[in-house]
CSV table of C-alpha atoms and ligand atoms in Angstrom, one decimal:
chain,number,residue,atom,x,y,z
A,1,MET,CA,60.6,8.1,3.1
A,2,ARG,CA,57.0,9.5,2.8
A,3,ARG,CA,54.1,5.9,2.9
A,4,ARG,CA,52.4,5.5,-0.7
A,5,ARG,CA,48.8,6.6,0.2
A,6,ARG,CA,47.2,2.9,-1.0
A,7,PRO,CA,45.3,3.5,-4.6
A,8,ARG,CA,41.4,3.9,-3.8
A,9,ALA,CA,40.5,-0.5,-3.0
A,10,ARG,CA,38.5,-2.1,-5.5
A,11,ALA,CA,38.3,-5.8,-5.2
A,12,VAL,CA,39.0,-8.4,-8.0
A,13,LYS,CA,35.8,-8.8,-9.5
A,14,ALA,CA,34.3,-12.6,-8.7
A,15,TRP,CA,33.8,-13.6,-12.6
A,16,ALA,CA,37.4,-11.4,-13.8
A,17,GLY,CA,39.0,-14.4,-14.9
A,18,ARG,CA,37.3,-14.1,-18.2
A,19,PHE,CA,38.2,-11.4,-18.9
A,20,ALA,CA,41.7,-9.4,-19.5
A,21,ALA,CA,40.7,-5.7,-19.0
A,22,PRO,CA,38.6,-4.1,-15.6
A,23,THR,CA,35.7,-3.1,-16.0
A,24,ALA,CA,35.7,0.6,-16.8
A,25,PRO,CA,34.7,3.1,-13.9
A,26,ALA,CA,31.2,4.4,-16.0
A,27,VAL,CA,30.4,0.6,-16.3
A,28,GLU,CA,30.6,-0.4,-12.3
A,29,ALA,CA,28.4,2.9,-11.8
A,30,PHE,CA,25.5,3.2,-14.7
A,31,THR,CA,25.6,-1.3,-14.0
A,32,THR,CA,25.7,-0.8,-9.9
A,33,SER,CA,23.1,-2.0,-7.6
A,34,LEU,CA,24.6,-1.1,-5.3
A,35,PRO,CA,22.6,2.0,-4.4
A,36,PHE,CA,18.7,0.1,-3.6
A,37,ASP,CA,19.6,-3.6,-2.7
A,38,ARG,CA,21.4,-2.9,0.2
A,39,ARG,CA,19.3,-2.4,2.3
A,40,LEU,CA,18.2,-6.3,1.7
A,41,TYR,CA,21.6,-7.1,2.8
A,42,PRO,CA,19.3,-9.3,5.8
A,43,HIS,CA,18.3,-11.3,3.9
A,44,ASP,CA,21.1,-11.8,2.1
A,45,VAL,CA,22.3,-12.3,5.0
A,46,ALA,CA,19.9,-14.6,6.4
A,47,GLY,CA,19.4,-16.9,2.0
A,48,SER,CA,23.4,-17.6,2.5
A,49,VAL,CA,23.9,-18.8,6.0
A,50,ALA,CA,21.0,-21.7,5.0
A,51,HIS,CA,22.4,-22.5,1.9
A,52,ALA,CA,25.7,-23.0,4.0
A,53,ARG,CA,23.6,-24.9,6.4
A,54,ALA,CA,22.3,-27.0,2.2
A,55,LEU,CA,26.4,-27.4,1.3
A,56,VAL,CA,27.1,-29.0,5.0
A,57,ARG,CA,24.3,-31.1,4.3
A,58,ALA,CA,25.6,-32.5,0.8
A,59,ARG,CA,28.9,-32.5,1.7
A,60,LEU,CA,30.1,-30.2,0.0
A,61,LEU,CA,31.1,-27.9,3.1
A,62,THR,CA,32.5,-29.4,6.4
A,63,ARG,CA,30.9,-29.3,9.8
A,64,ARG,CA,33.1,-27.3,10.8
A,65,GLU,CA,33.6,-24.8,7.3
A,66,GLY,CA,30.3,-24.0,8.0
A,67,ALA,CA,30.5,-23.1,10.7
A,68,ARG,CA,32.8,-20.5,10.3
A,69,LEU,CA,30.8,-19.7,6.8
A,70,GLU,CA,28.7,-18.3,9.8
A,71,ARG,CA,30.4,-16.4,12.3
A,72,GLY,CA,31.6,-14.7,8.4
A,73,LEU,CA,28.6,-13.3,7.8
A,74,ALA,CA,27.8,-13.0,10.8
A,75,ALA,CA,30.1,-10.3,11.2
A,76,VAL,CA,29.7,-9.1,8.1
A,77,GLU,CA,26.3,-8.4,9.0
A,78,ARG,CA,26.9,-7.0,12.3
A,79,GLU,CA,28.8,-4.0,10.1
A,80,LEU,CA,26.4,-3.5,7.9
A,81,ASP,CA,25.0,-3.0,11.2
A,82,ALA,CA,26.2,-0.5,12.6
A,83,GLY,CA,27.2,1.1,9.5
A,84,ARG,CA,30.5,0.0,9.0
A,85,PHE,CA,30.2,-1.7,6.5
A,86,ARG,CA,33.1,0.1,3.6
A,87,PHE,CA,31.1,-0.8,0.0
A,88,LEU,CA,33.8,-0.3,-2.8
A,89,PRO,CA,32.8,0.6,-6.4
A,90,SER,CA,33.5,-2.3,-7.6
A,91,ASP,CA,31.0,-3.9,-5.1
A,92,GLU,CA,28.5,-4.7,-8.2
A,93,ASP,CA,25.3,-5.6,-5.8
A,94,ILE,CA,24.5,-6.2,-1.8
A,95,HIS,CA,25.7,-10.3,-2.8
A,96,MET,CA,28.2,-9.2,-4.1
A,97,ALA,CA,29.7,-7.2,-1.5
A,98,VAL,CA,28.8,-9.3,1.5
A,99,GLU,CA,30.6,-12.2,-0.5
A,100,ARG,CA,33.5,-9.7,-1.0
A,101,ARG,CA,34.1,-8.6,2.6
A,102,LEU,CA,33.2,-12.3,3.6
A,103,THR,CA,36.5,-13.4,1.3
A,104,GLU,CA,37.7,-11.0,3.2
A,105,LEU,CA,37.6,-12.4,6.8
A,106,LEU,CA,37.8,-15.8,5.9
A,107,GLY,CA,40.4,-16.5,3.1
A,108,PRO,CA,39.8,-19.2,0.6
A,109,LEU,CA,36.8,-20.5,2.9
A,110,GLY,CA,34.6,-17.4,1.6
A,111,GLY,CA,35.0,-18.6,-1.7
A,112,LYS,CA,33.1,-21.6,-1.0
A,113,LEU,CA,29.5,-20.5,-0.1
A,114,HIS,CA,29.1,-19.7,-3.8
A,115,THR,CA,28.7,-23.8,-4.7
A,116,GLY,CA,25.7,-24.5,-6.5
A,117,ARG,CA,24.2,-20.9,-6.0
A,118,SER,CA,23.8,-17.9,-8.8
A,119,ARG,CA,22.9,-14.4,-8.5
A,120,ASN,CA,20.0,-15.1,-10.4
A,121,ASP,CA,18.4,-17.2,-7.9
A,122,GLN,CA,20.0,-15.3,-4.5
A,123,VAL,CA,18.6,-12.2,-6.0
A,124,ALA,CA,14.6,-13.9,-7.0
A,125,LEU,CA,15.5,-15.7,-2.8
A,126,ASP,CA,16.0,-11.5,-1.7
A,127,LEU,CA,13.1,-10.4,-3.4
A,128,ARG,CA,10.9,-13.2,-1.9
A,129,LEU,CA,12.0,-13.0,1.5
A,130,TRP,CA,12.0,-8.8,1.7
A,131,LEU,CA,8.2,-9.4,-0.2
A,132,ARG,CA,7.2,-11.8,3.4
A,133,ALA,CA,8.4,-8.9,5.2
A,134,GLU,CA,7.4,-5.9,3.6
A,135,CYS,CA,3.5,-8.0,3.1
A,136,ASP,CA,3.2,-8.1,7.3
A,137,GLY,CA,4.9,-4.6,7.8
A,138,VAL,CA,2.0,-3.2,4.9
A,139,ASP,CA,-0.6,-5.0,6.2
A,140,ALA,CA,-0.2,-3.1,9.7
A,141,ALA,CA,0.1,0.4,8.4
A,142,VAL,CA,-3.1,-0.4,6.7
A,143,ALA,CA,-4.5,-1.8,9.7
A,144,ALA,CA,-3.8,1.0,11.6
A,145,VAL,CA,-5.5,3.5,8.5
A,146,GLN,CA,-8.7,1.2,9.5
A,147,ARG,CA,-8.3,1.4,13.8
A,148,ALA,CA,-7.7,5.9,12.9
A,149,LEU,CA,-11.4,5.7,10.3
A,150,THR,CA,-13.1,3.5,12.6
A,151,GLY,CA,-12.6,5.6,15.6
A,152,LEU,CA,-13.1,8.6,13.3
A,153,ALA,CA,-16.8,6.7,12.6
A,154,ARG,CA,-17.8,6.0,16.5
A,155,ARG,CA,-17.0,9.3,17.4
A,156,HIS,CA,-20.1,10.7,15.3
A,157,ARG,CA,-22.2,8.0,14.6
A,158,ASP,CA,-24.9,9.7,14.3
A,159,ALA,CA,-23.8,12.5,12.3
A,160,LEU,CA,-25.2,13.5,9.0
A,161,LEU,CA,-23.9,14.2,5.9
A,162,PRO,CA,-25.6,14.7,2.6
A,163,GLY,CA,-24.0,11.7,-0.4
A,164,TYR,CA,-22.9,13.0,-3.2
A,165,THR,CA,-23.4,11.6,-6.9
A,166,HIS,CA,-21.4,13.2,-9.7
A,167,LEU,CA,-20.3,15.9,-6.5
A,168,GLN,CA,-24.0,16.7,-6.8
A,169,ARG,CA,-26.0,15.9,-3.8
A,170,ALA,CA,-28.1,12.8,-3.7
A,171,GLN,CA,-28.4,11.5,-0.5
A,172,PRO,CA,-28.3,12.2,2.8
A,173,VAL,CA,-25.5,9.7,5.1
A,174,LEU,CA,-24.4,9.6,8.2
A,175,LEU,CA,-20.3,10.3,8.3
A,176,ALA,CA,-20.0,7.0,10.6
A,177,HIS,CA,-21.3,5.1,6.8
A,178,HIS,CA,-18.8,6.9,4.7
A,179,LEU,CA,-15.8,6.6,7.2
A,180,LEU,CA,-16.0,2.8,7.0
A,181,ALA,CA,-17.3,2.6,3.3
A,182,TYR,CA,-13.3,3.6,3.6
A,183,ARG,CA,-13.3,0.8,5.6
A,184,GLU,CA,-13.8,-1.6,3.0
A,185,MET,CA,-11.2,-0.3,1.0
A,186,LEU,CA,-8.1,-0.9,2.7
A,187,ALA,CA,-9.6,-3.9,3.4
A,188,ARG,CA,-9.8,-5.2,0.6
A,189,ASP,CA,-6.3,-3.9,0.1
A,190,ARG,CA,-4.9,-6.1,3.3
A,191,ALA,CA,-6.3,-9.1,1.4
A,192,ARG,CA,-4.6,-8.5,-2.4
A,193,PHE,CA,-1.3,-8.2,0.6
A,194,ARG,CA,-2.7,-11.3,2.4
A,195,ASP,CA,-3.0,-12.5,-0.8
A,196,CYS,CA,0.7,-12.0,-2.9
A,197,ARG,CA,2.4,-13.1,1.3
A,198,THR,CA,1.1,-16.3,-0.1
A,199,ARG,CA,2.4,-16.4,-3.8
A,200,ALA,CA,5.3,-14.8,-2.3
A,201,ASP,CA,6.0,-18.0,-0.6
A,202,GLU,CA,8.3,-19.6,-2.5
A,203,LEU,CA,11.7,-21.1,-2.3
A,204,PRO,CA,13.8,-20.2,-5.8
A,205,LEU,CA,16.5,-21.0,-4.3
A,206,GLY,CA,17.9,-24.3,-5.8
A,207,ALA,CA,16.9,-22.3,-9.6
A,208,GLY,CA,21.5,-21.8,-10.3
A,209,ALA,CA,22.0,-19.4,-12.7
A,210,LEU,CA,18.3,-21.0,-14.7
A,211,ALA,CA,19.0,-24.8,-15.0
A,212,GLY,CA,18.9,-26.0,-12.1
A,213,THR,CA,22.1,-26.3,-9.0
A,214,GLY,CA,24.2,-30.2,-10.3
A,215,PHE,CA,24.3,-30.4,-6.5
A,216,PRO,CA,22.4,-32.3,-4.7
A,217,LEU,CA,21.1,-29.6,-2.2
A,218,ASP,CA,18.4,-30.2,-0.3
A,219,ARG,CA,15.6,-28.1,-1.1
A,220,LYS,CA,12.3,-28.2,1.2
A,221,LEU,CA,15.0,-28.5,3.7
A,222,VAL,CA,16.3,-24.4,3.2
A,223,ALA,CA,12.7,-23.8,2.6
A,224,ARG,CA,11.8,-25.1,6.0
A,225,ARG,CA,14.5,-22.7,7.7
A,226,LEU,CA,14.0,-19.2,5.7
A,227,GLY,CA,10.3,-20.6,6.4
A,228,PHE,CA,8.8,-20.4,3.1
A,229,SER,CA,6.0,-23.9,2.6
A,230,ARG,CA,7.4,-24.0,-1.1
A,231,VAL,CA,9.4,-25.0,-3.4
A,232,SER,CA,9.9,-23.6,-6.8
A,233,ALA,CA,8.4,-25.6,-9.3
A,234,ASN,CA,11.0,-25.0,-12.4
A,235,SER,CA,14.2,-23.0,-12.7
A,236,ILE,CA,13.6,-21.1,-14.9
A,237,ASP,CA,10.2,-19.1,-14.0
A,238,ALA,CA,11.9,-18.8,-10.3
A,239,VAL,CA,15.1,-17.3,-11.7
A,240,ALA,CA,13.3,-15.1,-14.5
A,241,ASP,CA,9.3,-13.9,-13.7
A,242,ARG,CA,9.1,-10.7,-11.8
A,243,ASP,CA,5.2,-11.3,-11.5
A,244,VAL,CA,4.6,-11.6,-7.4
A,245,ALA,CA,6.6,-8.1,-7.7
A,246,ALA,CA,3.9,-7.0,-10.2
A,247,GLU,CA,1.4,-8.0,-7.7
A,248,PHE,CA,2.8,-6.3,-4.5
A,249,LEU,CA,3.7,-2.9,-7.2
A,250,ALA,CA,-1.0,-3.7,-8.3
A,251,ALA,CA,-2.0,-3.8,-4.8
A,252,ALA,CA,-0.1,-0.8,-3.8
A,253,ALA,CA,-0.9,1.2,-6.8
A,254,ILE,CA,-4.8,0.4,-5.0
A,255,THR,CA,-3.8,1.2,-1.6
A,256,ALA,CA,-2.8,4.4,-2.6
A,257,VAL,CA,-5.6,4.7,-5.0
A,258,HIS,CA,-7.7,4.8,-2.3
A,259,LEU,CA,-5.7,7.0,0.3
A,260,SER,CA,-5.7,9.0,-2.7
A,261,ARG,CA,-9.7,9.6,-3.2
A,262,LEU,CA,-8.9,9.4,0.6
A,263,ALA,CA,-6.6,12.7,0.4
A,264,GLU,CA,-9.1,14.7,-1.4
A,265,GLU,CA,-12.0,13.6,-0.4
A,266,ILE,CA,-10.0,15.6,3.3
A,267,VAL,CA,-9.1,18.7,0.4
A,268,LEU,CA,-12.2,19.0,-0.8
A,269,TRP,CA,-13.7,19.6,2.7
A,270,ALA,CA,-11.4,22.1,4.3
A,271,THR,CA,-12.1,24.1,1.4
A,272,GLU,CA,-14.6,27.3,2.8
A,273,GLU,CA,-17.1,26.3,0.0
A,274,PHE,CA,-17.3,22.8,1.4
A,275,GLY,CA,-16.3,23.2,5.0
A,276,PHE,CA,-17.4,20.6,6.4
A,277,VAL,CA,-13.9,20.0,8.3
A,278,GLU,CA,-11.0,21.7,9.8
A,279,LEU,CA,-7.2,20.7,10.1
A,280,PRO,CA,-4.7,20.4,12.5
A,281,ASP,CA,-1.9,22.6,12.7
A,282,ALA,CA,0.0,20.1,13.0
A,283,PHE,CA,-1.1,18.7,9.9
A,284,ALA,CA,-1.9,22.6,7.5
A,285,THR,CA,0.9,24.5,5.6
A,286,GLY,CA,0.6,28.2,5.5
A,287,SER,CA,1.9,29.7,1.9
A,288,SER,CA,4.7,32.0,2.5
A,289,MET,CA,2.9,35.0,0.4
A,290,MET,CA,-0.5,34.7,2.3
A,291,PRO,CA,-1.3,34.6,6.0
A,292,GLN,CA,-4.5,33.6,5.4
A,293,LYS,CA,-3.2,30.9,4.3
A,294,LYS,CA,-4.4,26.9,6.1
A,295,ASN,CA,-3.1,24.7,3.3
A,296,PRO,CA,-3.7,21.0,3.2
A,297,ASP,CA,-0.6,19.7,2.3
A,298,VAL,CA,-0.5,16.4,3.3
A,299,ALA,CA,-3.4,15.5,1.9
A,300,GLU,CA,-2.4,16.6,-1.6
A,301,LEU,CA,1.3,14.7,-1.1
A,302,VAL,CA,-0.9,11.6,-0.6
A,303,ARG,CA,-2.7,12.7,-3.3
A,304,GLY,CA,0.4,13.1,-5.1
A,305,LYS,CA,2.5,9.9,-4.6
A,306,THR,CA,0.2,8.3,-5.9
A,307,GLY,CA,1.0,8.9,-8.8
A,308,ARG,CA,4.3,7.9,-8.1
A,309,VAL,CA,3.2,4.4,-6.5
A,310,ILE,CA,1.6,3.6,-10.2
A,311,GLY,CA,4.1,5.0,-11.8
A,312,ALA,CA,6.4,2.2,-10.9
A,313,LEU,CA,4.0,-0.5,-11.5
A,314,VAL,CA,3.9,0.4,-14.4
A,315,ALA,CA,7.8,1.1,-15.3
A,316,LEU,CA,7.7,-2.9,-14.3
A,317,LEU,CA,5.5,-4.3,-16.4
A,318,THR,CA,7.6,-2.2,-19.6
A,319,THR,CA,10.6,-3.8,-17.9
A,320,LEU,CA,8.9,-7.8,-18.3
A,321,LYS,CA,6.8,-7.5,-21.5
A,322,GLY,CA,9.0,-7.9,-23.5
A,323,LEU,CA,12.4,-9.9,-21.3
A,324,PRO,CA,13.1,-12.9,-22.9
A,325,LEU,CA,14.1,-16.0,-20.5
A,326,ALA,CA,15.5,-16.5,-18.4
A,327,TYR,CA,17.5,-13.9,-16.3
A,328,ASN,CA,18.3,-11.0,-18.1
A,329,ARG,CA,20.3,-7.5,-16.2
A,330,ASP,CA,16.7,-5.6,-16.6
A,331,LEU,CA,15.2,-7.5,-14.5
A,332,GLN,CA,17.5,-5.2,-11.4
A,333,GLU,CA,15.1,-2.3,-12.5
A,334,ASP,CA,13.2,-3.9,-10.5
A,335,LYS,CA,14.0,-2.8,-6.9
A,336,PRO,CA,14.3,1.4,-7.5
A,337,ALA,CA,10.7,0.7,-8.5
A,338,LEU,CA,9.6,-2.0,-5.3
A,339,PHE,CA,11.6,-0.3,-2.7
A,340,ASP,CA,10.5,3.9,-3.9
A,341,ALA,CA,7.2,1.8,-4.1
A,342,ALA,CA,7.1,0.6,-0.8
A,343,ASP,CA,8.4,3.5,0.9
A,344,THR,CA,5.7,6.3,-0.2
A,345,LEU,CA,2.8,4.2,0.1
A,346,ARG,CA,3.7,3.7,3.6
A,347,GLN,CA,4.9,7.8,4.1
A,348,CYS,CA,1.4,7.9,3.6
A,349,LEU,CA,-0.7,5.5,5.9
A,350,ASP,CA,1.2,6.5,8.3
A,351,VAL,CA,0.9,10.0,7.4
A,352,LEU,CA,-2.7,9.4,6.9
A,353,ALA,CA,-3.2,7.5,10.5
A,354,ALA,CA,-1.6,10.3,13.1
A,355,MET,CA,-3.7,13.1,10.7
A,356,LEU,CA,-7.2,10.7,10.9
A,357,PRO,CA,-7.8,11.1,14.8
A,358,ARG,CA,-7.1,14.5,14.8
A,359,LEU,CA,-9.5,16.2,11.9
A,360,ARG,CA,-12.5,17.7,13.7
A,361,PHE,CA,-15.7,17.8,11.8
A,362,ARG,CA,-17.8,21.1,12.2
A,363,THR,CA,-21.8,18.3,12.0
A,364,ALA,CA,-24.1,21.0,12.2
A,365,ARG,CA,-23.3,22.1,9.4
A,366,MET,CA,-22.9,19.0,7.3
A,367,ALA,CA,-26.0,18.3,8.6
A,368,ALA,CA,-27.6,21.5,7.1
A,369,ALA,CA,-26.0,20.4,3.8
A,370,ALA,CA,-27.0,16.7,4.1
A,371,ASP,CA,-30.6,19.1,3.7
A,372,GLY,CA,-33.0,20.0,1.9
A,373,LEU,CA,-33.6,18.9,-1.8
A,374,LEU,CA,-31.4,15.5,-0.8
A,375,LEU,CA,-34.5,14.6,0.8
A,376,ALA,CA,-36.2,14.6,-2.9
A,377,THR,CA,-36.2,9.9,-2.4
A,378,ASP,CA,-37.8,10.0,-0.2
A,379,LEU,CA,-40.6,12.2,-1.2
A,380,ALA,CA,-41.0,9.7,-4.3
A,381,ASP,CA,-40.6,6.9,-2.5
A,382,LEU,CA,-43.0,6.8,0.3
A,383,LEU,CA,-45.3,7.8,-3.1
A,384,VAL,CA,-44.4,4.6,-3.7
A,385,GLU,CA,-45.4,3.4,-0.5
A,386,ARG,CA,-49.2,5.4,-1.1
A,387,GLY,CA,-49.6,2.6,-4.5
A,388,VAL,CA,-48.0,5.3,-7.0
A,389,PRO,CA,-45.0,3.7,-9.6
A,390,PHE,CA,-41.6,4.4,-8.9
A,391,ARG,CA,-41.5,6.6,-12.2
A,392,ARG,CA,-44.8,8.1,-11.8
A,393,ALA,CA,-43.8,8.5,-8.3
A,394,HIS,CA,-40.1,10.8,-9.5
A,395,GLU,CA,-42.0,12.6,-11.8
A,396,ILE,CA,-44.4,14.6,-9.8
A,397,VAL,CA,-41.6,14.8,-7.3
A,398,GLY,CA,-39.4,16.0,-10.2
A,399,GLY,CA,-42.0,19.1,-10.8
A,400,LEU,CA,-42.4,19.8,-7.3
A,401,VAL,CA,-38.5,20.2,-7.3
A,402,ARG,CA,-38.6,22.4,-9.9
A,403,HIS,CA,-41.5,23.8,-8.1
A,404,CYS,CA,-39.4,24.8,-5.1
A,405,LEU,CA,-36.4,26.0,-7.0
A,406,ALA,CA,-38.7,28.6,-8.6
A,407,THR,CA,-40.7,29.5,-5.8
A,408,ALA,CA,-37.2,29.4,-3.4
A,409,THR,CA,-39.8,27.9,-0.4
A,410,ALA,CA,-38.7,23.9,1.2
A,411,LEU,CA,-39.5,20.3,-0.2
A,412,ARG,CA,-40.8,20.2,3.8
A,413,ASP,CA,-43.0,23.5,3.8
A,414,LEU,CA,-45.2,23.3,1.0
A,415,ASP,CA,-48.8,24.3,1.3
A,416,ALA,CA,-51.6,22.0,1.1
A,417,ALA,CA,-52.3,23.4,-2.6
A,418,VAL,CA,-49.7,23.3,-4.3
A,419,LEU,CA,-49.1,19.9,-3.9
A,420,ARG,CA,-52.9,19.1,-4.2
A,421,ARG,CA,-52.0,20.1,-8.1
A,422,HIS,CA,-49.2,17.7,-8.7
A,423,SER,CA,-50.5,14.5,-6.6
A,424,ALA,CA,-53.9,13.9,-5.4
A,425,GLN,CA,-51.1,11.9,-3.1
A,426,LEU,CA,-49.1,14.7,-1.7
A,427,THR,CA,-50.5,15.7,1.7
A,428,PRO,CA,-48.9,18.1,4.5
A,429,GLU,CA,-47.9,15.9,6.4
A,430,LEU,CA,-46.7,13.6,4.2
A,431,VAL,CA,-44.3,15.8,2.8
A,432,ARG,CA,-43.5,17.1,7.4
A,433,ARG,CA,-42.6,14.1,7.6
A,434,LEU,CA,-39.6,14.4,5.5
A,435,THR,CA,-36.4,14.9,7.5
A,436,PRO,CA,-32.6,14.4,6.7
A,437,ALA,CA,-33.0,11.5,10.1
A,438,PHE,CA,-36.2,10.1,9.0
A,439,SER,CA,-34.2,9.8,4.5
A,440,VAL,CA,-31.8,7.5,6.8
A,441,ALA,CA,-33.4,5.4,9.0
A,442,ARG,CA,-35.3,4.2,5.5
A,443,ARG,CA,-32.1,2.3,3.8
A,444,ARG,CA,-31.9,-1.2,7.1
A,445,VAL,CA,-30.6,-2.9,4.0
A,446,THR,CA,-27.9,-4.6,5.5
A,447,GLY,CA,-24.5,-2.6,4.4
A,448,GLY,CA,-27.6,0.8,4.7
A,449,THR,CA,-27.3,4.1,5.7
A,450,ALA,CA,-29.3,4.1,8.8
A,451,PRO,CA,-28.2,3.8,12.2
A,452,ARG,CA,-29.4,0.7,13.0
A,453,GLU,CA,-27.3,-0.5,10.8
A,454,VAL,CA,-23.4,1.7,10.9
A,455,ARG,CA,-24.3,1.3,14.4
A,456,ARG,CA,-23.8,-3.1,13.3
A,457,GLN,CA,-20.7,-2.7,10.8
A,458,LEU,CA,-19.5,-0.2,13.5
A,459,ALA,CA,-19.0,-2.8,16.2
A,460,ARG,CA,-18.2,-5.4,13.3
A,461,ALA,CA,-14.8,-3.6,12.8
A,462,VAL,CA,-14.1,-2.7,16.3
A,463,ARG,CA,-14.4,-6.6,16.9
A,464,GLU,CA,-12.4,-6.7,13.7
A,465,ASP,CA,-9.8,-3.7,14.7
A,466,GLY,CA,-8.7,-5.6,17.2
A,467,ARG,CA,-10.0,-3.2,20.8
B,1,LIG,N1,22.5,-6.7,-9.0
B,1,LIG,C1,21.5,-7.9,-10.3
B,1,LIG,C2,19.9,-7.9,-9.6
B,1,LIG,O1,19.8,-7.1,-8.5
B,1,LIG,C3,22.3,-10.3,-9.5
B,1,LIG,C4,21.6,-9.8,-10.2
B,1,LIG,C5,23.6,-10.3,-11.1
B,1,LIG,N2,23.2,-11.8,-12.1
B,1,LIG,C6,23.5,-10.9,-12.7
B,1,LIG,N3,23.6,-12.0,-13.7
B,1,LIG,N4,24.4,-10.0,-13.0
B,1,LIG,O2,19.5,-8.2,-10.8
């Protein structure tokens, strides 16, 4: 006789007792979070091990049972690690999948693990464990981009760049100064992730579904085992809020915006019009039609993906804004936003850390572009040093600029007669001092673009980068 094919495996739901009919397959497909929350499994297992120990402590499990549960959880984790774990359509989420498999392996003992726990505090726990690790991971990835920026700044200590406001040439600056500006932004981003990590550093387990567990579980002990420094103070808050995830996304969105601005400058600088940077071939793409093209797609995608990261922040805040306390299933939507934003941000950070060191700056072109009318402010400042009120000096130099533009003359080349006509204080010796090097050297204030000051900034950056 032919053997009947086994029907597709389907486990009985943990909550099936109250229901007379099975869940519709369409509902299973609609409500599942497995496709995205399975990545939480190491945290889920770690949380369950700590919970099992608390159950032993509270004498809700014998030592032997506790040890068997731990071994069972380790076995489940190994299956997941090895990709051998078989998920079922009836597994609603990673938490149920782990427990279902644990029960298959251990029998009824598996059913004791969920004593005094709800998936609501369980998922809140997993999320905080994930966030804690992810903050560290992102921090390291941002640090790598910082190191790349520091490296570029070191390699181009003396290169001059036209600094822009309104994307109009404004004043000469050192390229290193410009690059270190991004490094500063990233330093604040790292501080935001560290801050988020301290907020995530709180154990929600013990909150139960919302009211707090009815068993005498030692929450402080669980916290210590999982490396948390605090336990949550309010069980309703512990399961209902996701502000720490929103904080992570806000930090991610701000970081992405910083990367996007850097990417936009790379796109601009790589144009023939600017011509300030040559992209490494390995980090550029060509055109399927136009043979001459070399496109900055990497930088463009860093800029483009920023939209997704910002979108994730907006999506989560929108999900949260109308929710009554405490847990609502809407909260499950936190994870796709969170994971996608984190992955996207990490991709952007990694690709920039790899590409930046290989950018070739056309420093001669940059320096040439940093000369000319960008020195007008310095001329006004020189007049101020000769006692002319700044507003008057501004007006005098404005008139000279008009003259230069009308006669296609450089400020430095204006002759004595023209200069005298504009101000008694102006001489050819004075205007001949106007060079980009002179301009930057004057800006010795803390944080200014003078070579000496930039060197000091750079030394601090090198120290902080730990090399
Ligand atoms: N998959 C759920 C989530 O991600 C886990 C919590 C489910 N809790 C519940 N009461 N249905 O939020």
